[in-house]
């Protein structure tokens, strides 16, 4: 595998110009604002514009508000039934594919990996779907008696046909004595998944937050784990660290989470947020409403894990700090074992990323711990505050692309020749054809966890599997090599 | 300890992932401790409800559902439209409406085919919901043309566009007028509302839209048809996610001396080689061939429900013979197919195929004792389920529960015909428009030995401890099954192999030591 140095800023700018030149003038003008050669200082001229509409037809990798609300925030809450309200497709395509692990028996006390829908037909569009929704809510209560709540995730037609899901939810909640949360996350709202996160957070705020009195005795060490969706068990690996620091996690949002935890989160002494993009809203709300402080952390890779642990421990007393240092000392042995095994195999390898709203920056440290370098990165649905958190983490001249198109990713990869590409399943097989090792960085490519100490071992192993597979040596047929006739 | 050193240099450290890591005592304690905050139901209560959901009382309650759908075995129209489009050369599927839909279609197919799936969206948002999406469609055409240089754009719609009543015909005209695409640039379209029918409906109307457009194109000229001494037959597989089937249809017809024209041939576009370079459009039915399909001697329609609009169109506009058959699975299904091909094309069935038939029959005689009398549940798209039922009946299996969420009104009668033709068909109950949560009740109250259907049945399979033979769509969790045919005699052999070995695997797994036989 060849390893060429990262291009300088001018070289990157030339590459960007070359790629943009292929666009029609209007689209080129728009896209130019979203692709920059990095300035670690975050200068105005290198500022990446974000959270703006995708251009039609460019093959954006983005999804929609429904995906952000149902798929990300609400779907993982295991003891609530999530209704995909509208036609059958949305719920079908998002059925169990995010890998939000949860304990419990499917269909009995765990409703995560299920596709529960009102399956709109033409008559529901013409006459409205409120009657059907009412019936469906009654049927859910009858068939799933251990469900602790129901959320109604609106698909596109709901907001267009003028249904009053709020009224139906209110009436049915009273009748059935169960929380029913209407969520206006129609797919056409906003520009990406991101507005769906926000809408979902607002629905939590309006219907769930602070409604519980806690089913437990409080302690000074109670924290909440926010913005961890337990993909491949991430939240469990993170929780392990927090518990070994002496903290008590009273709520998980929302991977393997429950409505009771969400209702009681205001009792937390400190909110710890991993995915800032999808859940900063609720943290801010809790700060305003309950005075709960919150802090961001990063549990990808040794460097970030250790600095995050110390940062979190700062909020607590010496006992926690001592436990934290003791845990770090234990973890260091594991970290050394993992990096000793994998770093020699990954040293100097160059990575391109295109992921959601957190990982394009949060995984940089983990790659660096393995001696790898991120040579291009970008977000699917980030905002300005994500980019300001990113510039300083990258070298001068690293290409940053916001809402990259299929065309751009392919072209940048041809130019940068990365040793590894990390993006989603839509992108994966393009790079396989090109002979570029690939890992899905949304679903962990059906592996995981990647968070925490245990997760770092899996992360390192998986990057090694991708890059050092003998499969990449097989692409060329022996008779295809020009001028090499034996 | 969650890791143990290993000697091999290529596996420098044995790392445990989610499959094993959480078995560790530390995690088990964590999970137990978390229950305090969950306000979870007591374990005995969960067990009580679980047992109840598996009984007859629950089954009746479950079947009394009027509005609720749980785990349906169907998707929505534009998904099918995208597949139809990908079956044609140089074609970019463009879905008019919200962009999230296209992200879902691309992911859904990528997970099944393990292939890149190009498709674009017009990315309509709130303003387009109010003012209409004409500008979105025009700009999409412009951007697609510049970046992805297709030979043809196939436009379908999401429910958003349908609810607000978008006029594709007018919008495509506007794109031409504004010069973002040439006057003669091929664009086909179909309205594919998600709240009508399912993915198979979308496949049907998009295919019809493409064929209608091509049939009016300059290539649709009888004098341009390449002269061949072999009779040309159109083969229309329908919403068929087996790239191996498309290749098998071609192979069979070529062996019979027929010139096959497969309409919607995605066997190259969704199964391209890894050679170091990515091609956006690696295959598909050539557009010129599609245009000339109306001059073929006949069309073989191999999915009745999934193709009924296309069939009507061909019958009406092409004035061509249409041979509508159940999908040719198994011996008799393939026999009927070859017989019809031989009749229409005025060719005879070559020895090679007769020998292949004999090999399949031979394999069935080898395996019959293990499949005979096995009770099965089958679920999936209606045409596939009918064909599969006919095949398992040939094997002496007993279909018990037959579920098709997206079946239409013809389903029951067609299924009765298949079932009544065999003595093994008398126990079957046929469940059109039911979902997989209904199937769960059926399987728990009236157990079966084997499930046949998509990977979406895996939850029932695990819970009811009934092995699943994965056939149909989607199959996300097993690799490469779709690369092999299930149609024809060769496909029958693949299916039989899967069926009998699944039964034998289960037998070995469950066997007491004395019965763990070396020879089966």
mmCIF file with all atom_site columns, C-alpha atoms in Angstrom, chain A residues 81 83 107-108 111 116 133-150 172 175-178 180, chain B residues 45 48-50 52-54 57-66 68 70 437 440-441:
data_model
loop_
_atom_site.group_PDB
_atom_site.id
_atom_site.type_symbol
_atom_site.label_atom_id
_atom_site.label_alt_id
_atom_site.label_comp_id
_atom_site.label_asym_id
_atom_site.label_entity_id
_atom_site.label_seq_id
_atom_site.pdbx_PDB_ins_code
_atom_site.Cartn_x
_atom_site.Cartn_y
_atom_site.Cartn_z
_atom_site.occupancy
_atom_site.B_iso_or_equiv
_atom_site.pdbx_formal_charge
_atom_site.auth_seq_id
_atom_site.auth_comp_id
_atom_site.auth_asym_id
_atom_site.auth_atom_id
_atom_site.pdbx_PDB_model_num
ATOM 1  C CA . UNK A 1 81  ? -43.431 1.524   20.845 1.00 0.00 ? 81  UNK A CA 1
ATOM 2  C CA . UNK A 1 83  ? -44.957 4.169   15.306 1.00 0.00 ? 83  UNK A CA 1
ATOM 3  C CA . UNK A 1 107 ? -42.444 -7.510  21.117 1.00 0.00 ? 107 UNK A CA 1
ATOM 4  C CA . UNK A 1 108 ? -42.835 -7.998  24.861 1.00 0.00 ? 108 UNK A CA 1
ATOM 5  C CA . UNK A 1 111 ? -39.717 -2.771  20.792 1.00 0.00 ? 111 UNK A CA 1
ATOM 6  C CA . UNK A 1 116 ? -44.629 -0.783  13.679 1.00 0.00 ? 116 UNK A CA 1
ATOM 7  C CA . UNK A 1 133 ? -54.070 6.391   14.300 1.00 0.00 ? 133 UNK A CA 1
ATOM 8  C CA . UNK A 1 134 ? -56.575 6.223   17.126 1.00 0.00 ? 134 UNK A CA 1
ATOM 9  C CA . UNK A 1 135 ? -57.359 2.598   16.298 1.00 0.00 ? 135 UNK A CA 1
ATOM 10 C CA . UNK A 1 136 ? -53.673 1.780   16.023 1.00 0.00 ? 136 UNK A CA 1
ATOM 11 C CA . UNK A 1 137 ? -52.914 3.297   19.434 1.00 0.00 ? 137 UNK A CA 1
ATOM 12 C CA . UNK A 1 138 ? -55.653 1.190   21.041 1.00 0.00 ? 138 UNK A CA 1
ATOM 13 C CA . UNK A 1 139 ? -54.379 -1.923  19.307 1.00 0.00 ? 139 UNK A CA 1
ATOM 14 C CA . UNK A 1 140 ? -50.810 -1.281  20.460 1.00 0.00 ? 140 UNK A CA 1
ATOM 15 C CA . UNK A 1 141 ? -51.943 -0.967  24.044 1.00 0.00 ? 141 UNK A CA 1
ATOM 16 C CA . UNK A 1 142 ? -53.876 -4.224  23.682 1.00 0.00 ? 142 UNK A CA 1
ATOM 17 C CA . UNK A 1 143 ? -51.138 -6.223  22.008 1.00 0.00 ? 143 UNK A CA 1
ATOM 18 C CA . UNK A 1 144 ? -48.105 -4.816  23.830 1.00 0.00 ? 144 UNK A CA 1
ATOM 19 C CA . UNK A 1 145 ? -49.222 -4.400  27.449 1.00 0.00 ? 145 UNK A CA 1
ATOM 20 C CA . UNK A 1 146 ? -45.687 -3.905  28.780 1.00 0.00 ? 146 UNK A CA 1
ATOM 21 C CA . UNK A 1 147 ? -44.993 -0.932  26.508 1.00 0.00 ? 147 UNK A CA 1
ATOM 22 C CA . UNK A 1 148 ? -44.367 2.075   28.755 1.00 0.00 ? 148 UNK A CA 1
ATOM 23 C CA . UNK A 1 149 ? -45.088 4.667   26.136 1.00 0.00 ? 149 UNK A CA 1
ATOM 24 C CA . UNK A 1 150 ? -45.705 5.288   22.465 1.00 0.00 ? 150 UNK A CA 1
ATOM 25 C CA . UNK A 1 172 ? -55.616 8.326   23.514 1.00 0.00 ? 172 UNK A CA 1
ATOM 26 C CA . UNK A 1 175 ? -57.985 6.909   27.563 1.00 0.00 ? 175 UNK A CA 1
ATOM 27 C CA . UNK A 1 176 ? -55.205 4.323   27.666 1.00 0.00 ? 176 UNK A CA 1
ATOM 28 C CA . UNK A 1 177 ? -53.293 5.845   30.574 1.00 0.00 ? 177 UNK A CA 1
ATOM 29 C CA . UNK A 1 178 ? -49.943 5.753   28.827 1.00 0.00 ? 178 UNK A CA 1
ATOM 30 C CA . UNK A 1 180 ? -48.150 9.089   23.859 1.00 0.00 ? 180 UNK A CA 1
ATOM 31 C CA . UNK B 2 45  ? -44.332 -10.594 34.486 1.00 0.00 ? 45  UNK B CA 1
ATOM 32 C CA . UNK B 2 48  ? -46.126 -14.275 31.678 1.00 0.00 ? 48  UNK B CA 1
ATOM 33 C CA . UNK B 2 49  ? -46.750 -11.781 28.879 1.00 0.00 ? 49  UNK B CA 1
ATOM 34 C CA . UNK B 2 50  ? -44.306 -13.570 26.607 1.00 0.00 ? 50  UNK B CA 1
ATOM 35 C CA . UNK B 2 52  ? -49.446 -15.129 26.492 1.00 0.00 ? 52  UNK B CA 1
ATOM 36 C CA . UNK B 2 53  ? -48.254 -13.625 23.190 1.00 0.00 ? 53  UNK B CA 1
ATOM 37 C CA . UNK B 2 54  ? -47.518 -17.137 21.990 1.00 0.00 ? 54  UNK B CA 1
ATOM 38 C CA . UNK B 2 57  ? -55.944 -15.981 22.768 1.00 0.00 ? 57  UNK B CA 1
ATOM 39 C CA . UNK B 2 58  ? -53.245 -13.601 21.596 1.00 0.00 ? 58  UNK B CA 1
ATOM 40 C CA . UNK B 2 59  ? -53.458 -14.968 18.078 1.00 0.00 ? 59  UNK B CA 1
ATOM 41 C CA . UNK B 2 60  ? -57.111 -14.042 17.927 1.00 0.00 ? 60  UNK B CA 1
ATOM 42 C CA . UNK B 2 61  ? -56.474 -10.591 19.299 1.00 0.00 ? 61  UNK B CA 1
ATOM 43 C CA . UNK B 2 62  ? -53.619 -10.218 16.868 1.00 0.00 ? 62  UNK B CA 1
ATOM 44 C CA . UNK B 2 63  ? -55.736 -11.223 13.894 1.00 0.00 ? 63  UNK B CA 1
ATOM 45 C CA . UNK B 2 64  ? -58.485 -8.843  14.992 1.00 0.00 ? 64  UNK B CA 1
ATOM 46 C CA . UNK B 2 65  ? -56.194 -5.886  14.207 1.00 0.00 ? 65  UNK B CA 1
ATOM 47 C CA . UNK B 2 66  ? -57.839 -3.330  11.958 1.00 0.00 ? 66  UNK B CA 1
ATOM 48 C CA . UNK B 2 68  ? -52.004 -1.639  13.070 1.00 0.00 ? 68  UNK B CA 1
ATOM 49 C CA . UNK B 2 70  ? -46.328 -4.896  12.652 1.00 0.00 ? 70  UNK B CA 1
ATOM 50 C CA . UNK B 2 437 ? -46.425 -10.443 13.439 1.00 0.00 ? 437 UNK B CA 1
ATOM 51 C CA . UNK B 2 440 ? -45.419 -15.181 14.503 1.00 0.00 ? 440 UNK B CA 1
ATOM 52 C CA . UNK B 2 441 ? -48.777 -16.061 16.032 1.00 0.00 ? 441 UNK B CA 1
#
